Short mmCIF file of C-alpha atoms in Angstrom, two decimals:
data_model
loop_
_atom_site.label_atom_id
_atom_site.label_comp_id
_atom_site.label_asym_id
_atom_site.label_seq_id
_atom_site.Cartn_x
_atom_site.Cartn_y
_atom_site.Cartn_z
CA UNK A 158 -100.96 68.75 49.87
CA UNK A 159 -100.94 72.26 51.44
CA UNK A 160 -97.42 71.94 51.73
CA UNK A 161 -97.17 71.49 47.62
CA UNK A 162 -100.24 74.51 47.57
CA UNK A 163 -97.58 76.73 49.74
CA UNK A 164 -94.69 76.05 47.18
CA UNK A 165 -96.75 76.75 43.76
CA UNK A 166 -98.44 79.76 45.47
CA UNK A 167 -94.57 80.97 46.40
CA UNK A 168 -92.94 80.20 42.96
CA UNK A 169 -96.12 81.88 41.27
CA UNK A 170 -95.51 84.93 43.85
CA UNK A 171 -91.60 84.95 42.54
CA UNK A 172 -92.70 84.50 38.72
CA UNK A 173 -95.20 87.20 39.05
CA UNK A 174 -92.61 89.74 40.37
CA UNK A 175 -89.77 89.09 38.01
CA UNK A 176 -92.43 89.33 35.23
CA UNK A 177 -92.85 92.90 36.55
CA UNK A 178 -89.48 93.88 37.15
CA UNK A 179 -88.68 92.79 33.31
CA UNK A 180 -91.54 94.56 32.16
CA UNK A 181 -90.87 97.39 34.15
CA UNK A 182 -87.51 97.63 33.00
CA UNK A 183 -88.43 97.06 28.86
CA UNK A 184 -91.92 98.85 29.33
CA UNK A 185 -92.23 100.68 25.78
CA UNK A 186 -90.69 104.20 25.81
CA UNK A 187 -88.51 103.94 29.05
CA UNK A 188 -85.37 104.80 26.92
CA UNK A 189 -86.99 107.70 24.86
CA UNK A 190 -87.95 109.13 28.00
CA UNK A 191 -84.47 109.99 29.12
CA UNK A 192 -84.13 111.99 26.72
CA UNK A 193 -84.86 115.86 26.40
CA UNK A 194 -85.43 116.66 22.81
CA UNK A 195 -86.31 114.44 20.63
CA UNK A 196 -84.93 116.21 17.42
CA UNK A 197 -82.90 118.82 16.12
CA UNK A 198 -82.95 121.07 13.25
CA UNK A 199 -79.71 123.07 12.78
CA UNK A 200 -81.50 125.15 10.32
CA UNK A 201 -79.68 127.25 7.57
CA UNK A 202 -76.18 127.30 8.39
CA UNK A 203 -72.84 128.30 6.45
CA UNK A 204 -70.63 126.13 4.14
CA UNK A 205 -67.68 124.80 6.02
CA UNK A 206 -69.45 125.78 9.88
CA UNK A 207 -69.27 124.02 12.81
CA UNK A 208 -72.59 122.50 13.29
CA UNK A 209 -72.87 120.32 16.90
CA UNK A 210 -75.65 119.82 19.10
CA UNK A 211 -75.76 117.93 22.49
CA UNK A 212 -78.80 115.45 23.37
CA UNK A 213 -79.13 115.76 27.03
CA UNK A 214 -79.80 111.88 28.58
CA UNK A 215 -80.98 111.55 31.92
CA UNK A 216 -81.17 108.64 33.43
CA UNK A 217 -84.35 108.65 35.72
CA UNK A 218 -84.45 104.99 36.87
CA UNK A 219 -83.17 103.58 39.72
CA UNK A 220 -81.39 100.91 37.62
CA UNK A 221 -77.86 101.24 35.85
CA UNK A 222 -78.10 102.25 32.31
CA UNK A 223 -75.49 101.47 29.65
CA UNK A 224 -74.95 102.67 26.16
CA UNK A 225 -73.89 100.14 23.59
CA UNK A 226 -73.82 102.23 20.70
CA UNK A 227 -74.41 105.44 18.76
CA UNK A 228 -75.06 105.84 14.96
CA UNK A 229 -76.30 107.68 12.32
CA UNK A 230 -78.37 106.91 9.41
CA UNK A 231 -76.19 109.61 6.90
CA UNK A 232 -72.38 110.15 6.57
CA UNK A 233 -73.22 113.81 6.59
CA UNK A 234 -73.34 113.55 10.39
CA UNK A 235 -71.60 111.70 13.34
CA UNK A 236 -72.21 110.86 16.95
CA UNK A 237 -70.62 110.33 20.17
CA UNK A 238 -71.39 109.46 23.71
CA UNK A 239 -70.06 111.91 26.71
CA UNK A 240 -69.98 108.74 28.57
CA UNK A 241 -71.70 105.49 28.09
CA UNK A 242 -72.70 104.53 32.02
CA UNK A 243 -74.89 106.05 33.99
CA UNK A 244 -76.26 105.68 37.47
CA UNK A 245 -79.45 106.37 38.42
CA UNK A 246 -79.79 110.17 38.42
CA UNK A 247 -76.60 110.86 36.22
CA UNK A 248 -76.62 112.87 33.09
CA UNK A 249 -74.97 112.84 30.03
CA UNK A 250 -74.69 114.30 26.02
CA UNK A 251 -74.71 112.76 23.05
CA UNK A 252 -72.69 115.10 20.70
CA UNK A 253 -73.78 115.16 16.92
CA UNK A 254 -72.17 116.71 14.31
CA UNK A 255 -73.02 117.97 10.81
CA UNK A 256 -70.60 117.67 8.23
CA UNK A 257 -70.83 120.84 6.48
CA UNK A 258 -67.51 121.16 4.24
CA UNK A 259 -68.14 117.69 2.17
CA UNK A 260 -72.47 118.21 2.27
CA UNK A 261 -74.23 120.81 0.97
CA UNK A 262 -78.01 122.04 0.56
CA UNK A 263 -81.06 119.76 2.39
CA UNK A 264 -79.45 117.21 5.21
CA UNK A 265 -82.08 114.63 6.69
CA UNK A 266 -80.47 112.17 9.18
CA UNK A 267 -81.15 109.87 12.42
CA UNK A 268 -78.92 109.77 15.41
CA UNK A 269 -79.83 105.98 16.51
CA UNK A 270 -79.12 105.32 20.42
CA UNK A 271 -79.03 101.51 21.48
CA UNK A 272 -79.26 100.51 24.86
CA UNK A 273 -78.16 96.84 26.27
CA UNK A 274 -79.01 97.79 30.26
CA UNK A 275 -81.18 97.58 31.95
CA UNK A 276 -82.87 96.15 28.74
CA UNK A 277 -82.13 96.72 24.72
CA UNK A 278 -83.91 99.26 23.54
CA UNK A 279 -83.36 101.91 20.44
CA UNK A 280 -84.27 105.23 20.18
CA UNK A 281 -84.21 107.31 16.97
CA UNK A 282 -83.68 111.52 16.91
CA UNK A 283 -84.50 112.89 13.74
CA UNK A 284 -82.12 115.43 12.49
CA UNK A 285 -81.98 117.74 9.93
CA UNK A 286 -80.09 121.11 8.12
CA UNK A 287 -79.74 123.06 4.76
CA UNK A 288 -75.95 123.79 4.28
CA UNK A 289 -76.32 126.88 2.15
CA UNK A 290 -73.25 126.83 -0.56
CA UNK A 291 -72.94 131.16 -0.78
CA UNK A 292 -71.60 131.60 2.55
CA UNK A 293 -68.35 129.65 3.50
CA UNK A 294 -66.70 130.28 7.32
CA UNK A 295 -63.12 129.52 7.98
CA UNK A 296 -62.27 128.81 10.67
CA UNK A 297 -65.81 126.83 11.02
CA UNK A 298 -66.33 127.90 14.30
CA UNK A 299 -65.04 130.64 17.63
CA UNK A 300 -63.20 128.64 19.29
CA UNK A 301 -61.69 130.34 22.49
CA UNK A 302 -60.36 127.77 24.15
CA UNK A 303 -59.20 127.61 27.43
CA UNK A 304 -59.16 131.47 28.90
CA UNK A 305 -57.82 132.39 32.58
CA UNK A 306 -60.48 134.31 34.50
CA UNK A 307 -59.36 137.83 34.07
CA UNK A 308 -58.21 137.77 31.07
CA UNK A 309 -59.55 138.75 27.74
CA UNK A 310 -59.46 137.36 24.53
CA UNK A 311 -60.08 137.93 20.53
CA UNK A 312 -60.59 135.55 17.54
CA UNK A 313 -61.14 136.35 14.01
CA UNK A 314 -63.16 134.14 11.23
CA UNK A 315 -63.06 134.65 7.45
CA UNK A 316 -66.59 135.19 6.06
CA UNK A 317 -66.23 134.71 1.73
CA UNK A 318 -69.54 135.53 0.15
CA UNK A 319 -70.49 134.43 -3.53
CA UNK A 320 -73.53 135.81 -5.39
CA UNK A 321 -75.32 138.96 -5.17
CA UNK A 322 -72.67 142.07 -5.54
CA UNK A 323 -74.55 144.42 -3.18
CA UNK A 324 -74.80 141.54 -0.68
CA UNK A 325 -74.11 142.79 2.55
CA UNK A 326 -74.00 141.86 6.54
CA UNK A 327 -76.44 144.43 8.64
CA UNK A 328 -75.18 143.33 12.21
CA UNK A 329 -74.18 140.24 14.20
CA UNK A 330 -76.36 139.35 17.56
CA UNK A 331 -74.97 137.98 20.59
CA UNK A 332 -76.89 136.87 23.37
CA UNK A 333 -74.09 136.67 25.87
CA UNK A 334 -73.78 139.94 27.69
CA UNK A 335 -69.73 138.57 28.21
CA UNK A 336 -68.86 138.26 24.06
CA UNK A 337 -68.96 141.02 21.69
CA UNK A 338 -68.65 140.85 17.96
CA UNK A 339 -68.58 142.75 14.71
CA UNK A 340 -68.29 141.84 10.99
CA UNK A 341 -65.78 144.12 9.24
CA UNK A 342 -65.98 144.24 5.43
CA UNK A 343 -62.51 143.63 3.99
CA UNK A 344 -63.35 143.21 -0.04
CA UNK A 345 -65.84 143.45 -2.67
CA UNK A 346 -65.80 142.39 -6.29
CA UNK A 347 -67.73 141.10 -8.96
CA UNK A 348 -69.96 139.03 -6.97
CA UNK A 349 -67.79 138.01 -4.24
CA UNK A 350 -67.92 139.65 -0.52
CA UNK A 351 -65.47 139.40 2.14
CA UNK A 352 -65.79 140.37 6.15
CA UNK A 353 -64.02 139.74 8.88
CA UNK A 354 -65.91 138.48 12.17
CA UNK A 355 -64.14 139.91 15.19
CA UNK A 356 -65.56 138.45 18.24
CA UNK A 357 -64.37 139.55 21.74
CA UNK A 358 -64.25 138.10 25.35
CA UNK A 359 -64.68 140.49 27.86
CA UNK A 360 -61.92 140.09 30.90
CA UNK A 361 -64.75 140.02 33.29
CA UNK A 362 -66.22 136.66 31.89
CA UNK A 363 -67.56 134.47 34.67
CA UNK A 364 -65.64 130.95 35.11
CA UNK A 365 -67.27 128.45 33.34
CA UNK A 366 -68.17 126.63 29.56
CA UNK A 367 -68.97 128.79 26.58
CA UNK A 368 -71.12 127.37 24.32
CA UNK A 369 -73.23 129.81 22.35
CA UNK A 370 -74.26 130.99 18.98
CA UNK A 371 -73.76 134.78 17.91
CA UNK A 372 -75.99 135.41 14.41
CA UNK A 373 -74.83 137.40 11.28
CA UNK A 374 -78.09 139.30 10.05
CA UNK A 375 -77.85 139.64 6.21
CA UNK A 376 -80.07 141.58 3.92
CA UNK A 377 -80.70 137.90 2.44
CA UNK A 378 -84.85 137.64 1.93
CA UNK A 379 -85.09 134.08 2.76
CA UNK A 380 -82.63 133.46 5.16
CA UNK A 381 -81.06 136.49 6.67
CA UNK A 382 -79.74 134.44 9.80
CA UNK A 383 -76.72 133.03 9.67
CA UNK A 384 -75.29 130.80 13.04
CA UNK A 385 -71.67 130.72 14.54
CA UNK A 386 -71.03 128.59 17.18
CA UNK A 387 -68.81 130.04 19.91
CA UNK A 388 -67.17 127.25 22.42
CA UNK A 389 -64.46 127.71 25.23
CA UNK A 390 -63.76 127.99 28.57
CA UNK A 391 -62.96 130.30 31.16
CA UNK A 392 -60.97 128.93 34.15
CA UNK A 393 -60.49 129.69 37.58
CA UNK A 394 -56.76 129.80 38.84
CA UNK A 395 -57.84 126.26 40.57
CA UNK A 396 -60.29 123.93 38.93
CA UNK A 397 -61.75 120.84 40.06
CA UNK A 398 -62.90 117.49 38.34
CA UNK A 399 -65.47 116.45 38.76
CA UNK A 400 -67.24 119.38 40.62
CA UNK A 401 -70.28 116.80 41.37
CA UNK A 402 -68.80 113.38 42.71
CA UNK A 403 -71.41 110.45 41.80
CA UNK A 404 -70.69 107.18 43.75
CA UNK A 405 -73.85 105.87 41.79
CA UNK A 406 -75.89 102.99 44.07
CA UNK A 407 -74.20 101.29 46.53
CA UNK A 408 -75.10 98.42 49.07
CA UNK A 409 -76.05 98.97 52.39
CA UNK A 410 -72.99 97.61 54.60
CA UNK A 411 -71.07 96.69 51.71
CA UNK A 412 -67.55 97.96 50.54
CA UNK A 413 -66.39 101.41 50.23
CA UNK A 414 -65.91 103.09 47.12
CA UNK A 415 -63.38 105.49 46.25
CA UNK A 416 -63.27 108.26 43.21
CA UNK A 417 -60.58 110.47 42.32
CA UNK A 418 -61.14 114.61 42.56
CA UNK A 419 -58.58 116.05 40.93
CA UNK A 420 -57.39 120.05 41.20
CA UNK A 421 -55.17 121.55 38.89
CA UNK A 422 -53.56 125.32 38.92
CA UNK A 423 -51.92 127.32 36.73
CA UNK A 424 -48.98 127.20 39.25
CA UNK A 425 -48.47 125.15 42.04
CA UNK A 426 -50.31 125.17 45.02
CA UNK A 427 -50.92 123.71 48.88
CA UNK A 428 -54.35 122.65 50.12
CA UNK A 429 -54.16 124.00 53.56
CA UNK A 430 -57.65 121.98 54.80
CA UNK A 431 -60.28 119.87 53.32
CA UNK A 432 -63.82 120.30 55.45
CA UNK A 433 -67.27 118.13 54.91
CA UNK A 434 -70.53 120.17 55.74
CA UNK A 435 -72.11 117.42 58.10
CA UNK A 436 -68.62 115.98 59.39
CA UNK A 437 -69.64 113.05 58.14
CA UNK A 438 -67.46 109.72 59.50
CA UNK A 439 -68.66 107.64 56.33
CA UNK A 440 -66.31 110.32 53.93
CA UNK A 441 -62.59 109.52 54.12
CA UNK A 442 -60.20 111.93 51.76
CA UNK A 443 -56.43 112.37 52.70
CA UNK A 444 -55.10 116.47 53.06
CA UNK A 445 -52.26 116.19 50.68
CA UNK A 446 -49.03 117.79 52.63
CA UNK A 447 -47.07 118.59 48.95
CA UNK A 448 -46.73 121.67 47.03
CA UNK A 449 -47.59 120.96 43.33
CA UNK A 450 -50.06 122.59 40.06
CA UNK A 451 -52.12 118.86 40.28
CA UNK A 452 -53.43 117.35 43.22
CA UNK A 453 -55.48 114.17 42.93
CA UNK A 454 -57.75 113.57 46.14
CA UNK A 455 -58.75 109.76 46.59
CA UNK A 456 -62.05 110.16 48.04
CA UNK A 457 -63.96 107.57 49.64
CA UNK A 458 -67.55 106.70 50.96
CA UNK A 459 -68.36 103.67 53.29
CA UNK A 460 -72.15 102.88 53.10
CA UNK A 461 -73.85 102.48 56.35
CA UNK A 462 -76.75 99.75 56.70
CA UNK A 463 -79.48 102.84 56.26
CA UNK A 464 -81.08 102.65 52.90
CA UNK A 465 -81.43 105.87 51.27
CA UNK A 466 -80.08 108.76 49.23
CA UNK A 467 -76.76 110.88 50.79
CA UNK A 468 -75.00 114.31 49.71
CA UNK A 469 -72.23 116.42 50.91
CA UNK A 470 -70.45 119.45 50.49
CA UNK A 471 -67.18 119.64 50.43
CA UNK A 472 -64.82 122.94 51.44
CA UNK A 473 -61.30 122.79 50.22
CA UNK A 474 -59.02 126.29 51.56
CA UNK A 475 -56.32 126.79 49.46
CA UNK A 476 -52.91 128.97 50.71
CA UNK A 477 -53.15 132.42 50.00
CA UNK A 478 -56.37 132.06 48.25
CA UNK A 479 -59.14 134.36 49.56
CA UNK A 480 -61.99 132.24 48.74
CA UNK A 481 -62.07 128.44 49.28
CA UNK A 482 -63.60 126.27 46.51
CA UNK A 483 -66.40 123.51 46.59
CA UNK A 484 -67.66 120.53 45.30
CA UNK A 485 -70.31 117.94 46.24
CA UNK A 486 -70.72 114.03 46.27
CA UNK A 487 -74.05 112.05 46.02
CA UNK A 488 -75.12 109.02 45.89
CA UNK A 489 -77.92 106.18 47.32
CA UNK A 490 -77.67 103.19 49.55
CA UNK A 491 -79.72 100.06 48.45
CA UNK A 492 -80.77 97.66 50.90
CA UNK A 493 -78.87 94.75 51.01
CA UNK A 494 -80.07 91.63 48.87
CA UNK A 495 -81.20 89.11 51.46
CA UNK A 496 -79.26 85.29 50.56
CA UNK A 497 -81.45 82.07 50.16
#
């Protein structure tokens, strides 16, 4: 009898723990809590303008999160995730774009993100915009593409207006100190006005992605500000992808995991040495001996028997470069599950 009571207590405890784990994974709001923003309003935008917004999502749980699907409730919008699998602590973006060429005036939509791990959930994020018909941008954004560090660049956009004879762009506002812009009037005739928007990227702009907006300040009474998207990338002589390596969650004492780190140069280069900040022997990386424009470095990590988070900084010395470049690696070692 005593044995039966112990067995029943054991199975009851297991059932409670299993229910608790499931309830935690499926507790209301766990998926929504991963989003920094819960909605987005593009405001008043010009026809033909590239209107995109990135919803940032961060896996703040200790489980793997999988995005099963992203969709929108209006043909005026489209969405795509930068990645669909997030380890604990990792972030991603779900980019939403508004079709300003086919659709005009007030548009409302919803981004619906469906998760199937660690539990099923749906998150609905409202999106809105007003696409004005009197101002048209061609092309719809300022895209500098890839620009080498130390190099200046210029882009020109056509602005066409149809309406008042005396319509004017009073000034152009940009908050990025590395970008200057001006509107140059080209034509004015019978209610139609044309401008060139001239945008310059300074040669001393720092390395990194460009994702900003500038604003055309017009003399319109109701909607004087017209946003224009700016994108591009200032590249160093040598770039590293990814700059932050994630090994995810590994099992204590388990098999090693390998992630490729890619170094790209504008011309062939030689890697002289790769050093880790701590000299931890759990990391393994092979130094390439060739000279070429692209090097793929397989970086491996062998998890120890001790659970916990780990992080490391690596310094790569390039022959002929005064300053080395760095990348980081991180992850977590989880305790091994005892076999029954």
